[in-house]
PDB file of C-alpha atoms in Angstrom:
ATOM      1  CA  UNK A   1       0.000   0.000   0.000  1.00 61.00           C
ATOM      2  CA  UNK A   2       1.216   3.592  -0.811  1.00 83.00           C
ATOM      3  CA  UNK A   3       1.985   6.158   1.386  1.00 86.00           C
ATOM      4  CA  UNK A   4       0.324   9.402   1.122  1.00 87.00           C
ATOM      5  CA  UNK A   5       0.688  12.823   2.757  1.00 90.00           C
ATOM      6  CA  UNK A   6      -1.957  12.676   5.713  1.00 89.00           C
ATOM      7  CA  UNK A   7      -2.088   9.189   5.837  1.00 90.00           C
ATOM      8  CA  UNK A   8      -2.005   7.728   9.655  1.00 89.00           C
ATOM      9  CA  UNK A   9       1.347   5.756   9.788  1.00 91.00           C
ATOM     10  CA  UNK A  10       3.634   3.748  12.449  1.00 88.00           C
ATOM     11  CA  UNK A  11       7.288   3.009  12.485  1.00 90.00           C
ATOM     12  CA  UNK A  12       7.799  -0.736  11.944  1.00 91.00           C
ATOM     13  CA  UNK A  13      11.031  -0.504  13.839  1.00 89.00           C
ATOM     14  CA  UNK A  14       9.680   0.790  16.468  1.00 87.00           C
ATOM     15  CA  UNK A  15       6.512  -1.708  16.937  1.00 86.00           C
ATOM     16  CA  UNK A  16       4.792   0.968  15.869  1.00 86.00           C
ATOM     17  CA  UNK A  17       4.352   2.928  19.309  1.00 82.00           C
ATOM     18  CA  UNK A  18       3.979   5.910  18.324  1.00 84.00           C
ATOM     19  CA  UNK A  19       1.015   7.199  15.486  1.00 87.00           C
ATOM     20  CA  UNK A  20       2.091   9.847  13.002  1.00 89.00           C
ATOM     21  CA  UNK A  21       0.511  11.765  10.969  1.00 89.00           C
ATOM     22  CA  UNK A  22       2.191  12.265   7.284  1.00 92.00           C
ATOM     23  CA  UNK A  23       3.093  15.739   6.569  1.00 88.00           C
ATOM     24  CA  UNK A  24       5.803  16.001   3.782  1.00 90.00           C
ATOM     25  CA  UNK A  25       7.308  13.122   1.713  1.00 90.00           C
ATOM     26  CA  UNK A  26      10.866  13.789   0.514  1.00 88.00           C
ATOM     27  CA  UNK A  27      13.327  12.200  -2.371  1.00 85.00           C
ATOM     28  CA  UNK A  28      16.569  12.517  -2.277  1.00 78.00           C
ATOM     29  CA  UNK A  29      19.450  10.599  -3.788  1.00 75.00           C
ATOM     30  CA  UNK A  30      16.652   8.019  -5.107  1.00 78.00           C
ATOM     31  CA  UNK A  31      15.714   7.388  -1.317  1.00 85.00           C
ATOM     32  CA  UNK A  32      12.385   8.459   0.254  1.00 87.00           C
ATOM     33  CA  UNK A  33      12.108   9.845   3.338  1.00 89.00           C
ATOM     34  CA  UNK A  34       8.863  10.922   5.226  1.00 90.00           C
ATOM     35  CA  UNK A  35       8.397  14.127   7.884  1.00 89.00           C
ATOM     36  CA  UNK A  36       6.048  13.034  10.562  1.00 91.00           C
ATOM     37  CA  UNK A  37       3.795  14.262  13.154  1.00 87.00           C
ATOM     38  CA  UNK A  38       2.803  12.782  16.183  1.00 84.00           C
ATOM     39  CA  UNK A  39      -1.028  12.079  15.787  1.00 82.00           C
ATOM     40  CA  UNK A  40      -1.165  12.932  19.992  1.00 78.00           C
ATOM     41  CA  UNK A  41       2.055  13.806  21.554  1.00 79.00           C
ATOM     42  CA  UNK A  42       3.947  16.599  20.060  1.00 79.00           C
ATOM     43  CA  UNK A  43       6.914  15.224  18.326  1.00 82.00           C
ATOM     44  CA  UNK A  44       8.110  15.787  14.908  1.00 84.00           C
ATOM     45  CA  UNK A  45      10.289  13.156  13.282  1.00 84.00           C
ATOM     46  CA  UNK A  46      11.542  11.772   9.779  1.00 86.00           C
ATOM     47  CA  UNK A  47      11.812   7.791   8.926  1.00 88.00           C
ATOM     48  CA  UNK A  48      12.493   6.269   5.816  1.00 89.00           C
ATOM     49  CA  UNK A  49       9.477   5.861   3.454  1.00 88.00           C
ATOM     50  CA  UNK A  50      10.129   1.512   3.725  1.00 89.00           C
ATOM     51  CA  UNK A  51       9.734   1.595   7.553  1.00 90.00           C
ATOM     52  CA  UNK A  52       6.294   3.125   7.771  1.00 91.00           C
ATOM     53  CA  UNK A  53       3.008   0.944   6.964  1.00 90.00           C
ATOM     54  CA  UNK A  54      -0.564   2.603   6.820  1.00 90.00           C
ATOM     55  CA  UNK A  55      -2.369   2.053  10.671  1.00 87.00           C
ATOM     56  CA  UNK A  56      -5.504   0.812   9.952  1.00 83.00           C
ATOM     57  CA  UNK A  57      -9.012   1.992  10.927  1.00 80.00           C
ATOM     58  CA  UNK A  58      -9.289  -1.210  13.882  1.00 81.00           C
ATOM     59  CA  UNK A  59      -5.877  -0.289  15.354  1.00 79.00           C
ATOM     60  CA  UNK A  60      -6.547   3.630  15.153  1.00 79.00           C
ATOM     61  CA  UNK A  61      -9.356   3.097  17.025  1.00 81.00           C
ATOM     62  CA  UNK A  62      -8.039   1.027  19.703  1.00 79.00           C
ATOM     63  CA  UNK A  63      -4.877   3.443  20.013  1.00 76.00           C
ATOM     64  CA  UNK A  64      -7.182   6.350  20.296  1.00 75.00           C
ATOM     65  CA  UNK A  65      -9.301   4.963  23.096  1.00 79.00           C
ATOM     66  CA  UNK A  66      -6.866   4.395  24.916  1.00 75.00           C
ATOM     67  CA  UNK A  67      -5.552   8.150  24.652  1.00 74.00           C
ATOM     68  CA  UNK A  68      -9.002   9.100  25.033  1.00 78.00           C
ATOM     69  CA  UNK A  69      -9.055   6.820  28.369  1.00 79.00           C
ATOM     70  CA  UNK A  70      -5.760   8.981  29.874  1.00 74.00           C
ATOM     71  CA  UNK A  71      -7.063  12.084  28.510  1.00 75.00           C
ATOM     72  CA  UNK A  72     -10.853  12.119  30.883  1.00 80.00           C
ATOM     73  CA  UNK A  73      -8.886  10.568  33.563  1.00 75.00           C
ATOM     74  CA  UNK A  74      -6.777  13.462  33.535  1.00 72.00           C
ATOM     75  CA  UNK A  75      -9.716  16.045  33.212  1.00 77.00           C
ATOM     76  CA  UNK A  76     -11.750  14.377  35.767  1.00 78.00           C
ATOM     77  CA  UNK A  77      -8.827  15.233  37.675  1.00 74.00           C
ATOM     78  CA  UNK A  78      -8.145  18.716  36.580  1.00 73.00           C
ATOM     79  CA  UNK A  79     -11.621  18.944  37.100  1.00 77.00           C
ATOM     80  CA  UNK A  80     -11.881  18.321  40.456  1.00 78.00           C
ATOM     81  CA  UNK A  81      -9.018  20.849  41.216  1.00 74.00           C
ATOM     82  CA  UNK A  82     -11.229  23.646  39.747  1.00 73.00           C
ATOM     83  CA  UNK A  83     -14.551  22.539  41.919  1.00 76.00           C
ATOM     84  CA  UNK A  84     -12.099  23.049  44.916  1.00 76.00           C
ATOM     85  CA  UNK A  85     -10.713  26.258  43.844  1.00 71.00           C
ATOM     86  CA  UNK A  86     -14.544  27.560  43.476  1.00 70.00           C
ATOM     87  CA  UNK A  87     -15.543  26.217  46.709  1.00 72.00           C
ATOM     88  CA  UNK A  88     -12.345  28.139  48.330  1.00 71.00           C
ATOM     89  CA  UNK A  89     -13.156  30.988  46.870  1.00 67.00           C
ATOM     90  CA  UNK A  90     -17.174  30.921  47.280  1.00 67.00           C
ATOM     91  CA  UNK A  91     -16.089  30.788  50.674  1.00 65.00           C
ATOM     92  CA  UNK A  92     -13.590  33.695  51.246  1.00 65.00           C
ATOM     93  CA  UNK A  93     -15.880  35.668  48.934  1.00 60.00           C
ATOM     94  CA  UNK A  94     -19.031  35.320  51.196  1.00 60.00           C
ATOM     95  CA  UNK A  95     -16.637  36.890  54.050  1.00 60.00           C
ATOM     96  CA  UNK A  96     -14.766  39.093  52.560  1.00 55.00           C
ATOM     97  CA  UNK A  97     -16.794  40.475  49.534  1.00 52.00           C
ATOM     98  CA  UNK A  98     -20.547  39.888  50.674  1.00 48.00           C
ATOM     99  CA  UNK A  99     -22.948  37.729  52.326  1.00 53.00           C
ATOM    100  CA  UNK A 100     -25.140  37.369  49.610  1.00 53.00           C
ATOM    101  CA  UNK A 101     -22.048  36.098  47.116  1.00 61.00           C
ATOM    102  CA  UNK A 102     -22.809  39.048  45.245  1.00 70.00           C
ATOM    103  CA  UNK A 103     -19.366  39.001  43.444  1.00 74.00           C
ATOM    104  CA  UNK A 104     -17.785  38.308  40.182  1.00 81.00           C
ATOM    105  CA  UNK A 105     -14.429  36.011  39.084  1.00 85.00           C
ATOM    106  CA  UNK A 106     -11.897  36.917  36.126  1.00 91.00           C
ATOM    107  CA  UNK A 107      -9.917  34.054  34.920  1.00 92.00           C
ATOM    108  CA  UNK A 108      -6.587  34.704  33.065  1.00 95.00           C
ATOM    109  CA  UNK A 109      -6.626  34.915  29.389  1.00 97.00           C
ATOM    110  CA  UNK A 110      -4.636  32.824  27.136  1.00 97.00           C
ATOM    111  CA  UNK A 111      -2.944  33.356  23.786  1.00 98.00           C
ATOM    112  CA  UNK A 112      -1.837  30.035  22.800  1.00 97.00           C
ATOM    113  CA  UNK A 113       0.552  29.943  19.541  1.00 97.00           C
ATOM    114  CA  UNK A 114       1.046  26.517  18.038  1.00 95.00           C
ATOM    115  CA  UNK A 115       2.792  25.164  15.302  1.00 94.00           C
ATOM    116  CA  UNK A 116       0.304  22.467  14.493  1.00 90.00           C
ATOM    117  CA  UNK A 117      -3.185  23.411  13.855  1.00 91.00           C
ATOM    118  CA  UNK A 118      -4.624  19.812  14.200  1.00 87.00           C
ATOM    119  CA  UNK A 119      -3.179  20.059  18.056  1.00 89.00           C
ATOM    120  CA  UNK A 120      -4.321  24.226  18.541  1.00 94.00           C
ATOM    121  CA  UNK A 121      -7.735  23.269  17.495  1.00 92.00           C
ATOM    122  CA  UNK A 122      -7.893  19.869  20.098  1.00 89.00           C
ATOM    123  CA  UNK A 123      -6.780  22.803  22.504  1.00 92.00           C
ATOM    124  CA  UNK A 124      -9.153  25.500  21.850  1.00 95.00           C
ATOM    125  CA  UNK A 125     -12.006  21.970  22.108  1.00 91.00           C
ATOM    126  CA  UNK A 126     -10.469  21.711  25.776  1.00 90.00           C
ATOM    127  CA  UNK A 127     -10.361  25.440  26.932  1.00 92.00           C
ATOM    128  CA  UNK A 128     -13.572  25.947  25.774  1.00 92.00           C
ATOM    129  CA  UNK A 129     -14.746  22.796  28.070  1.00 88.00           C
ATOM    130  CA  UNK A 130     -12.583  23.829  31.132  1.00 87.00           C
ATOM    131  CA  UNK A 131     -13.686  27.837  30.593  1.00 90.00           C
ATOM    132  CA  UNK A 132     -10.707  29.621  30.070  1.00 93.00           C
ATOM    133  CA  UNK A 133     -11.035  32.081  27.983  1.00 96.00           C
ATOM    134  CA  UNK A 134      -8.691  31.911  24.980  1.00 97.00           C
ATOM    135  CA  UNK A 135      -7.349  33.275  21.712  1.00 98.00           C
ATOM    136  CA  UNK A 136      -5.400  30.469  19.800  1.00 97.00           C
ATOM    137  CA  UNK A 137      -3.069  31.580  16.921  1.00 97.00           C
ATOM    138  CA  UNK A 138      -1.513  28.877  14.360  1.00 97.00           C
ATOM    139  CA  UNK A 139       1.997  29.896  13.237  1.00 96.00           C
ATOM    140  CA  UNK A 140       5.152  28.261  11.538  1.00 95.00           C
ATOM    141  CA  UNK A 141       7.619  27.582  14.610  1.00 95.00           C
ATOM    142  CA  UNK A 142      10.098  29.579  13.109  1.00 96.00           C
ATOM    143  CA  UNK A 143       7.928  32.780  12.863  1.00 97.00           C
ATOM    144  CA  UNK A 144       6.792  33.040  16.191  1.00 97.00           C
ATOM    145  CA  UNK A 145       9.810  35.040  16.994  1.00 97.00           C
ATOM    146  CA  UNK A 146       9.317  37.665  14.478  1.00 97.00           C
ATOM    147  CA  UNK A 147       5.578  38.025  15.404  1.00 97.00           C
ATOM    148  CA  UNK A 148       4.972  37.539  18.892  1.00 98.00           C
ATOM    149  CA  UNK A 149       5.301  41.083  19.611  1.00 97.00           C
ATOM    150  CA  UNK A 150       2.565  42.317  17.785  1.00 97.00           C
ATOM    151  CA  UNK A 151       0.355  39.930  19.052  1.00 98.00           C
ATOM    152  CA  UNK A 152       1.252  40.721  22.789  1.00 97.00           C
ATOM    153  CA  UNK A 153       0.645  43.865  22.211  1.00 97.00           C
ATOM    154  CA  UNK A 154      -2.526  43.456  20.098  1.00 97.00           C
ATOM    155  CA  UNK A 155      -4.074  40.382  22.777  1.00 97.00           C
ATOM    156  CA  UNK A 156      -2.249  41.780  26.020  1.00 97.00           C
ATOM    157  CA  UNK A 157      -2.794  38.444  27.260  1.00 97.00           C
ATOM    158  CA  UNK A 158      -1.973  36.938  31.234  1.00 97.00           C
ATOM    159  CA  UNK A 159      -1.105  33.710  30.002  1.00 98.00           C
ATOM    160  CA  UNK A 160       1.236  32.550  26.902  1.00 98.00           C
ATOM    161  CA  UNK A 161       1.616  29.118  25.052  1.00 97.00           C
ATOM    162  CA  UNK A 162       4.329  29.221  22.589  1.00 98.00           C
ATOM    163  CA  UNK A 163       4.407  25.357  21.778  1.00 95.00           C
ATOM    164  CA  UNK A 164       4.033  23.061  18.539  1.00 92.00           C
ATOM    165  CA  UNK A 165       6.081  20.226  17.725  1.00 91.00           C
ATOM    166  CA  UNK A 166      10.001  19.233  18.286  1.00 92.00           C
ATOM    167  CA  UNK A 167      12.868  16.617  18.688  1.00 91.00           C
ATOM    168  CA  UNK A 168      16.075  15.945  19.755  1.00 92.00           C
ATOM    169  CA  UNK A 169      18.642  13.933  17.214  1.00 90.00           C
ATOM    170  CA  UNK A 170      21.635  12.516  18.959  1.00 90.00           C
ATOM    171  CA  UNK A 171      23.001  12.679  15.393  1.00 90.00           C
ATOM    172  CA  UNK A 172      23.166  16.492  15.280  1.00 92.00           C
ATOM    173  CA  UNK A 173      24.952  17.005  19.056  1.00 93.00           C
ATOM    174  CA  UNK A 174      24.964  16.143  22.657  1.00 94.00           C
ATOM    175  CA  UNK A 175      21.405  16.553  25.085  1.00 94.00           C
ATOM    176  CA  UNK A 176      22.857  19.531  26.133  1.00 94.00           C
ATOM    177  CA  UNK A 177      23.856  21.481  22.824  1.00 95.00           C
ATOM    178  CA  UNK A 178      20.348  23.452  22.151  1.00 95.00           C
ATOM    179  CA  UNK A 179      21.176  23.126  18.471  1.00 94.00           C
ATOM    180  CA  UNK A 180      20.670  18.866  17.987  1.00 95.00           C
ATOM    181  CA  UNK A 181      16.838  19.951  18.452  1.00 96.00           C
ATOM    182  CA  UNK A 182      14.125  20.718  15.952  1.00 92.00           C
ATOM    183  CA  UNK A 183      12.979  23.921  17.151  1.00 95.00           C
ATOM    184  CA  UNK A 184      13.758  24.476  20.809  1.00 97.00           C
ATOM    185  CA  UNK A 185      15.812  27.499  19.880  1.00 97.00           C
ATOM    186  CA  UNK A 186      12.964  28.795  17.943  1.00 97.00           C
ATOM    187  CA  UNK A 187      10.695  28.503  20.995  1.00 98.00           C
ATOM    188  CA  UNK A 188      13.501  30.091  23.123  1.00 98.00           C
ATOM    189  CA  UNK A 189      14.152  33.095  21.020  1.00 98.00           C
ATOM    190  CA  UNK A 190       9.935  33.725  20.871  1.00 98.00           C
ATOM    191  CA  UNK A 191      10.274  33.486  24.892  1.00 98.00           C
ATOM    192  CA  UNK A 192      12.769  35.835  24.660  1.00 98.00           C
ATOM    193  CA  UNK A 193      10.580  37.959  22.388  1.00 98.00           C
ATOM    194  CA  UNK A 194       7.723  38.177  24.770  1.00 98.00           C
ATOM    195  CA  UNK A 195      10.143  38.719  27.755  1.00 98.00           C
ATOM    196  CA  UNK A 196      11.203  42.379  26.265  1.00 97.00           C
ATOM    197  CA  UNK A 197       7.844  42.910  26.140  1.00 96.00           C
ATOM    198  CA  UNK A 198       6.540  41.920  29.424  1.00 97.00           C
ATOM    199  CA  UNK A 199       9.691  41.253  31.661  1.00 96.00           C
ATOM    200  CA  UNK A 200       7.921  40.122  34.954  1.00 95.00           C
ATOM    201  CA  UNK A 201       7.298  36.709  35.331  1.00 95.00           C
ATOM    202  CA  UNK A 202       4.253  37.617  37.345  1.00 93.00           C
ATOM    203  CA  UNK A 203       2.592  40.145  34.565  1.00 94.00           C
ATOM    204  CA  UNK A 204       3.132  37.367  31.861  1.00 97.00           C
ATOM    205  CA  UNK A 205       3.142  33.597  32.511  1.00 97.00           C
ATOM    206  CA  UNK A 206       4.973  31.881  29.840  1.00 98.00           C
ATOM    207  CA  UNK A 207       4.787  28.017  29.198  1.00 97.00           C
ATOM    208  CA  UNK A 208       6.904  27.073  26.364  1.00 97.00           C
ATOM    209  CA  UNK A 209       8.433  23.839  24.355  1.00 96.00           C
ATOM    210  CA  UNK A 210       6.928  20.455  22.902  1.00 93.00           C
ATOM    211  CA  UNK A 211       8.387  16.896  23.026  1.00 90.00           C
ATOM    212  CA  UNK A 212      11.880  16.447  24.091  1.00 93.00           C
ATOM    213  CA  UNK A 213      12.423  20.725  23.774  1.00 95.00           C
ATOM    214  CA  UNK A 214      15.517  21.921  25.545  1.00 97.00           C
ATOM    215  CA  UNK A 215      13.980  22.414  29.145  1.00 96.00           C
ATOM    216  CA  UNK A 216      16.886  24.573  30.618  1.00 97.00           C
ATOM    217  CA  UNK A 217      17.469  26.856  28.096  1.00 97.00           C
ATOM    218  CA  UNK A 218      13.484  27.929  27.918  1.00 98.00           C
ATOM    219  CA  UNK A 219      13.170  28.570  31.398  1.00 97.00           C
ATOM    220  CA  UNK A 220      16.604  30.895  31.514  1.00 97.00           C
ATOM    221  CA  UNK A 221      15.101  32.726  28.754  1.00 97.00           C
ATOM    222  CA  UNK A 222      12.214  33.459  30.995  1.00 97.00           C
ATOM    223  CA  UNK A 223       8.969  31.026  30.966  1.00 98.00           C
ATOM    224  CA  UNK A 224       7.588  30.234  33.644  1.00 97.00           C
ATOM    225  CA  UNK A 225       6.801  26.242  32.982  1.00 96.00           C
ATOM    226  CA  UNK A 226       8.522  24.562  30.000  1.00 96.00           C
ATOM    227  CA  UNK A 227       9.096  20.722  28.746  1.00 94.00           C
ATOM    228  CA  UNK A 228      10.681  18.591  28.606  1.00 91.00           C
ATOM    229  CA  UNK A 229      13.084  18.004  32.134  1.00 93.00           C
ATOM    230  CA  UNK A 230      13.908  14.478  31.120  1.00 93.00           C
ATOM    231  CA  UNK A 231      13.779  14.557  27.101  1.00 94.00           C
ATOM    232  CA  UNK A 232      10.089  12.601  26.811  1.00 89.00           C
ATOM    233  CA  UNK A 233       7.374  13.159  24.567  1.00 86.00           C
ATOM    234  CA  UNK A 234       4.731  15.399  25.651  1.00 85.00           C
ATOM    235  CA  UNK A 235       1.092  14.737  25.203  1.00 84.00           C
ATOM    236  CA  UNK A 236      -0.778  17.280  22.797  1.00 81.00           C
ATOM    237  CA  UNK A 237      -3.259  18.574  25.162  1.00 85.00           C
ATOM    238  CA  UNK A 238      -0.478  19.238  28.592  1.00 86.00           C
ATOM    239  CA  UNK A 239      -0.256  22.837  28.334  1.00 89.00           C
ATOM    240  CA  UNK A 240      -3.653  22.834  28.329  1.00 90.00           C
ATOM    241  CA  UNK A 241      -4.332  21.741  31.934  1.00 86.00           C
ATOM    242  CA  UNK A 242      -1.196  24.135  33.342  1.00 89.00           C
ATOM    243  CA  UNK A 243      -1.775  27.338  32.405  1.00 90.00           C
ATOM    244  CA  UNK A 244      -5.784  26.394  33.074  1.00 90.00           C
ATOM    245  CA  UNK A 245      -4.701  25.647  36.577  1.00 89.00           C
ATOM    246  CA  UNK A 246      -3.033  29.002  36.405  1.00 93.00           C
ATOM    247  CA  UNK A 247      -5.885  31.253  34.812  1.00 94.00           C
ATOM    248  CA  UNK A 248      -8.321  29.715  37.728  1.00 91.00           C
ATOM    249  CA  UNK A 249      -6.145  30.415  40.814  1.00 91.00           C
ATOM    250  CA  UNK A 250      -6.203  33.650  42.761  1.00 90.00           C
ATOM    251  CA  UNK A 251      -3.164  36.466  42.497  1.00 90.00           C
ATOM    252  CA  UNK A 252      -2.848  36.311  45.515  1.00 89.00           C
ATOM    253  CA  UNK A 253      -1.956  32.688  45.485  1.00 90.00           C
ATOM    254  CA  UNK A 254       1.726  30.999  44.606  1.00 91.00           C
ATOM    255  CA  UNK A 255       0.697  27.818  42.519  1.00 87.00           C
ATOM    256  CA  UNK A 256       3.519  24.589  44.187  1.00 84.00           C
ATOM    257  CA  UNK A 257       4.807  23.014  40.684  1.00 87.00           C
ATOM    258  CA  UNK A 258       3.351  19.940  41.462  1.00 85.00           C
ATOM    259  CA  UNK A 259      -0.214  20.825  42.057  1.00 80.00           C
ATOM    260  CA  UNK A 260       0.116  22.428  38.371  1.00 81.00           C
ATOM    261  CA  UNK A 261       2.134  18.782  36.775  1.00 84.00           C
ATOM    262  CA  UNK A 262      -0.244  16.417  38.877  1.00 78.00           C
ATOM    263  CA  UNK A 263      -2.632  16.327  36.396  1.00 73.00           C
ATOM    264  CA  UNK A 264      -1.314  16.048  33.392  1.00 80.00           C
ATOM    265  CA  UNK A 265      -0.619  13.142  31.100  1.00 77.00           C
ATOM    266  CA  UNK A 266       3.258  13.347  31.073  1.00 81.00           C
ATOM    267  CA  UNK A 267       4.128  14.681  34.356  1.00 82.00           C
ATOM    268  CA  UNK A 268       7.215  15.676  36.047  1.00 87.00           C
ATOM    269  CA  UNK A 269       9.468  13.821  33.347  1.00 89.00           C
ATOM    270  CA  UNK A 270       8.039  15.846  30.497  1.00 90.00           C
ATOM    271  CA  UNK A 271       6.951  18.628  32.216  1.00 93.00           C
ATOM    272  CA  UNK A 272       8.867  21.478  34.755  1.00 94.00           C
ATOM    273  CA  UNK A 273       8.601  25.090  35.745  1.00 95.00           C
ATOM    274  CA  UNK A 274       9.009  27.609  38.661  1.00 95.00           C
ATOM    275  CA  UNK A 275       6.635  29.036  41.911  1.00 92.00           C
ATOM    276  CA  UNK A 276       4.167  31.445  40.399  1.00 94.00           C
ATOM    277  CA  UNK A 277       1.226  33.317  40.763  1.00 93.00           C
ATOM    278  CA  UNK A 278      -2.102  32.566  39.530  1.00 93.00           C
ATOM    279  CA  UNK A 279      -3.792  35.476  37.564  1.00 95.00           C
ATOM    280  CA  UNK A 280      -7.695  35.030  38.697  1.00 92.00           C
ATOM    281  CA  UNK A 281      -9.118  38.084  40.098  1.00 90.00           C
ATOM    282  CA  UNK A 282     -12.889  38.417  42.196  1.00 82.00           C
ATOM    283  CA  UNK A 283     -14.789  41.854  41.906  1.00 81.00           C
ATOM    284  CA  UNK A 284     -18.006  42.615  43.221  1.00 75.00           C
ATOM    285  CA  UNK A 285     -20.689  43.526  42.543  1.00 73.00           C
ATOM    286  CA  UNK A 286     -22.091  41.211  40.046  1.00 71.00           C
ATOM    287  CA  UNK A 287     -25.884  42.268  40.218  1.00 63.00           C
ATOM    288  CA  UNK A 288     -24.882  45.831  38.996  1.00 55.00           C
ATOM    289  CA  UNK A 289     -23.073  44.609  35.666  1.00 46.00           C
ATOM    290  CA  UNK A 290     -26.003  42.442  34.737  1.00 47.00           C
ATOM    291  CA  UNK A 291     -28.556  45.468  35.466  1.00 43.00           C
ATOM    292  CA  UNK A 292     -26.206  47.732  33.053  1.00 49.00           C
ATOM    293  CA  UNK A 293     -26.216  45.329  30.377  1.00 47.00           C
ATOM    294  CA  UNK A 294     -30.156  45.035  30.871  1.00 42.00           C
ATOM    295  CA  UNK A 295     -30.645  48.769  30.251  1.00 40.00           C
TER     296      UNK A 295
END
């Protein structure tokens, strides 16, 4: 069976693992060579065109119920978090804002750039369900330098996603040499980027990088969570469920790490950041904006 651009593949010599999505089929020196995207984890990777065989509709199906399995797991989880947050903050509202819960709540909004807009729009599906609000952009990894400026400046956003898809090749340099990876200095010099524009770590939460990105090097450049600490693939939907975690918990509150990695699907070894703030902020009253908007 031939391989077309699109077409749901596996590596034979890797049993398979791992399904890709065909994005670009190359020639060279009478050799073919595919460029592949991770159907659910965001990794980008090349194989020759005689490894790959077409996964079938059966197998597909069976692969992605099983994702779909880890994925409700995880937002039951992440779910649960956000109850608890409300209740917290039902309660310390009815004190300290008004016995009659008379108040309002402003969750921190996202711009989420992604490389892959397959993966941004399974995103924007998941935001939408948590209720964050969110403005997702699709751009080439290698532009988001040049053009995350203007839309910082255009969203003024409290939360930023600068993810898509990456690798590291042994071939091209040592784990530590930023430049054996697909684009982890692309997503560094876009962290960079924003940082000129909103230098507190506090005033802009950054998370930044995709499977196996270059983990130290994003978070000296300035983002506040980043992947990947051990060089794993991250799942498609992670940043997701961290800077949600952030957008829903108070300003005045310093989110631990691990209450933000707990629920995700890759955890600690794909996943790392710093102490931070969460961005949600309570006004009251609420009864007053509704009558305005009823005039």
């Amino acid at each position: 069976m031939s391989i077309q651009i699109m077409d749901i593949v596996g590596r034979i010599s890797y049993n398979c693992d791992i399904l890709f999505r065909v994005i670009d089929i190359k020639e060279e020196h009478e050799t073919k060579k595919a460029i592949l995207y991770g159907e659910d984890i965001r990794l980008i990777a090349d194989a020759p065109y005689e490894d790959l065989i077409v996964i079938g509709g059966l197998e597909r199906r069976k692969k992605s119920q099983e994702i779909e399995t880890l994925e409700e797991q995880s937002y039951n989880l992440f779910r649960q978090d956000v109850d608890l947050i409300k209740q917290k903050q039902e309660y310390e509202a009815s004190g300290g804002y008004t016995k009659t819960l008379n108040y309002f709540q402003i969750p921190g909004r996202v711009l989420h750039l992604d490389g892959d807009p397959l993966y941004l729009k399974k995103c924007l599906m998941l935001y939408e369900k948590i209720g964050v609000p969110v403005t997702g952009v699709h751009c080439n990894e290698k532009e988001m330098a040049v053009k995350i400026g203007t839309l910082i400046d255009y969203y003024r956003p409290d939360i930023l996603v600068i993810t898509g898809h990456d690798s590291y090749s042994k071939a091209k340099g040592k784990i530590t040499d930023i430049n054996a990876y697909r684009h982890s200095r692309d997503f560094v010099q876009t962290v960079r980027e924003a940082r000129k524009r909103v230098p507190h770590l506090d005033q802009l939460v950054i998370f930044a990088g995709a499977c196996q990105s270059h983990f130290e090097s994003l978070i000296q450049a300035g983002a506040n969570f980043a992947s990947s600490p051990s060089r794993v693939n991250i799942h498609a939907l992670d940043p997701v469920y961290i800077v949600a975690k952030i957008s829903f918990t108070p300003f005045m509150e310093r989110i631990n790490v691990w209450d933000v990695l707990r629920n995700t699907l890759t955890g600690e070894k794909g996943l790392g950041g710093i102490e931070t703030r969460g961005v949600l902020r309570t006004g009251m009253p609420y009864n007053s904006v509704i009558h305005e908007e009823n005039l």
